[in-house]
Coordinates of C-alpha atoms in Angstrom, one line a residue:
X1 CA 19.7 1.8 -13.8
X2 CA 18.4 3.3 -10.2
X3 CA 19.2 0.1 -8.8
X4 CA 22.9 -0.5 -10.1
X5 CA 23.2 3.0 -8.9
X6 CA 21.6 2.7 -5.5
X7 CA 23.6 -0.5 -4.8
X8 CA 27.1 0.7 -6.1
X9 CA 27.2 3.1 -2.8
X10 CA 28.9 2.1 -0.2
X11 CA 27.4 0.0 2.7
X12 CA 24.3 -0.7 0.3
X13 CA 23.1 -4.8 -0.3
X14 CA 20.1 -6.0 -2.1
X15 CA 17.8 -8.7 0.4
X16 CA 15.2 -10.2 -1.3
X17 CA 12.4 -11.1 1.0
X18 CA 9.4 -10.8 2.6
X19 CA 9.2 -7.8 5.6
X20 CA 6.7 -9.5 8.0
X21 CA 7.0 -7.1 10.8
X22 CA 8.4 -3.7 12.6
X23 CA 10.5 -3.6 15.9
X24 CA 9.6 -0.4 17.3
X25 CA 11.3 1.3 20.1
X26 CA 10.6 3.9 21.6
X27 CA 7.3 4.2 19.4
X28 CA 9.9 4.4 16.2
X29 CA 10.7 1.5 13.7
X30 CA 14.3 0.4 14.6
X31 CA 14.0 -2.8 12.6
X32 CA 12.5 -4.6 9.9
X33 CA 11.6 -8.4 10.3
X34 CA 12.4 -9.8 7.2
X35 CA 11.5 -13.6 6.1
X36 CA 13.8 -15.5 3.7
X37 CA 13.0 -18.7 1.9
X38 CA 15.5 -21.1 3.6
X39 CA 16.3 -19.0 6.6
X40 CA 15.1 -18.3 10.2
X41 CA 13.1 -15.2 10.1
X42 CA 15.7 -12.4 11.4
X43 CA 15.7 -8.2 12.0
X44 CA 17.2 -5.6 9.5
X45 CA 18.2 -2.6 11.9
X46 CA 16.9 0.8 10.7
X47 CA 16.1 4.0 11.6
X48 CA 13.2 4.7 9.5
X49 CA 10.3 2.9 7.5
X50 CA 8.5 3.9 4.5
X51 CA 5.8 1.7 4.0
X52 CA 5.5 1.5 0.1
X53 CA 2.5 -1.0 0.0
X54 CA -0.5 0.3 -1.8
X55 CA -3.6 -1.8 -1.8
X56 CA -1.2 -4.7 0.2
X57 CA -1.0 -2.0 3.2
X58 CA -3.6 -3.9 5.3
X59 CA -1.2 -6.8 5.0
X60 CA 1.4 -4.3 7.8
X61 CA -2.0 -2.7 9.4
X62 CA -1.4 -5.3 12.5
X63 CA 2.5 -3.9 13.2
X64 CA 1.5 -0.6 14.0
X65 CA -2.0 -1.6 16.2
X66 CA -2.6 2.0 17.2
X67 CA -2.4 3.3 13.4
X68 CA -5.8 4.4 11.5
X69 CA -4.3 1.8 8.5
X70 CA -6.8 0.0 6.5
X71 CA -7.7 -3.7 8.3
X72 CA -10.7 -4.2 6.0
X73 CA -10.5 -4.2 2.5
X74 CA -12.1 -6.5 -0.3
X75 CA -9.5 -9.2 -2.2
X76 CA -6.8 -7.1 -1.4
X77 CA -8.3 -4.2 -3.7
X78 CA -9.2 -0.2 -2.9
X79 CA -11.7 1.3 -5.4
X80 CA -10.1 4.1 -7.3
X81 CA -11.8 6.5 -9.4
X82 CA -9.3 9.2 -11.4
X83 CA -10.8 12.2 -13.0
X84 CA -9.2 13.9 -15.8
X85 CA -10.2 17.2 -14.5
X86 CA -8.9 20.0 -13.5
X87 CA -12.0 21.1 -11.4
X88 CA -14.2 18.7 -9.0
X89 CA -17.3 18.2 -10.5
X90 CA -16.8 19.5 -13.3
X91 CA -18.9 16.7 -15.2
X92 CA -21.9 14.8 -13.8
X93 CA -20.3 11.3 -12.9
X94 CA -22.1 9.5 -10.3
X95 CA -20.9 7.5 -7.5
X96 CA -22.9 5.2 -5.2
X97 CA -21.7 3.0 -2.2
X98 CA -24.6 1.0 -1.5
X99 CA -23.0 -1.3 1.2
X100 CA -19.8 -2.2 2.8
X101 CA -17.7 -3.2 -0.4
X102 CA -19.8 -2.3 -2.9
X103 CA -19.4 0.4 -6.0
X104 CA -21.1 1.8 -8.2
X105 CA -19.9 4.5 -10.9
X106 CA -22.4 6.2 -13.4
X107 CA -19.6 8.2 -15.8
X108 CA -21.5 10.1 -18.8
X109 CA -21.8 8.9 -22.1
X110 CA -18.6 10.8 -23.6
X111 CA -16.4 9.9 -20.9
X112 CA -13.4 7.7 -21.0
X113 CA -13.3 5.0 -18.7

């Protein structure tokens, strides 16, 4: 598997726990904060940070104050809309936001959705 691979090279360890922060220096990530069950909370060094979060990425928005992140988002949840389309408009689907964290699609009859 990619992680028996990844963790049979050398200097590589699996943590499992929680990152619950970045040390920046230097306005670049040169630690992880990283909370274990059991454990004081302590700093992984790095030299990079790839934030792969998706809909929990307002959960880091506070690490990076200065960052255009999302702070605001409703039970943890983004509303995605997919379109098996090639072209952009290409059918007549609807889409209404009629207030802050509310959606609305309209997709036509032989649509799948």
């Amino acid at each position: 598997t990619l992680r028996t691979s990844v963790l049979s090279q050398e200097g590589c360890e699996l943590v499992i726990g929680k990152a619950v922060g970045v040390e920046m220096s230097n306005e670049v990530a040169s630690g992880v904060r990283i909370q274990q069950e059991g454990k004081e909370d302590w700093v992984m060094p790095c030299e990079g940070v790839v934030l792969g979060m998706g809909c929990w990425a307002r959960e880091a928005a506070d690490w990076f104050p200065d960052s255009p992140m999302p702070r605001d988002t409703v039970s943890s949840r983004y509303t995605s809309v997919i379109w098996d389309d090639t072209e952009v408009g290409k059918d007549a689907t609807m889409v209404f936001v009629s207030d802050e964290h509310h959606v609305e699609i309209y997709p036509r009859e032989d649509e799948c959705y």
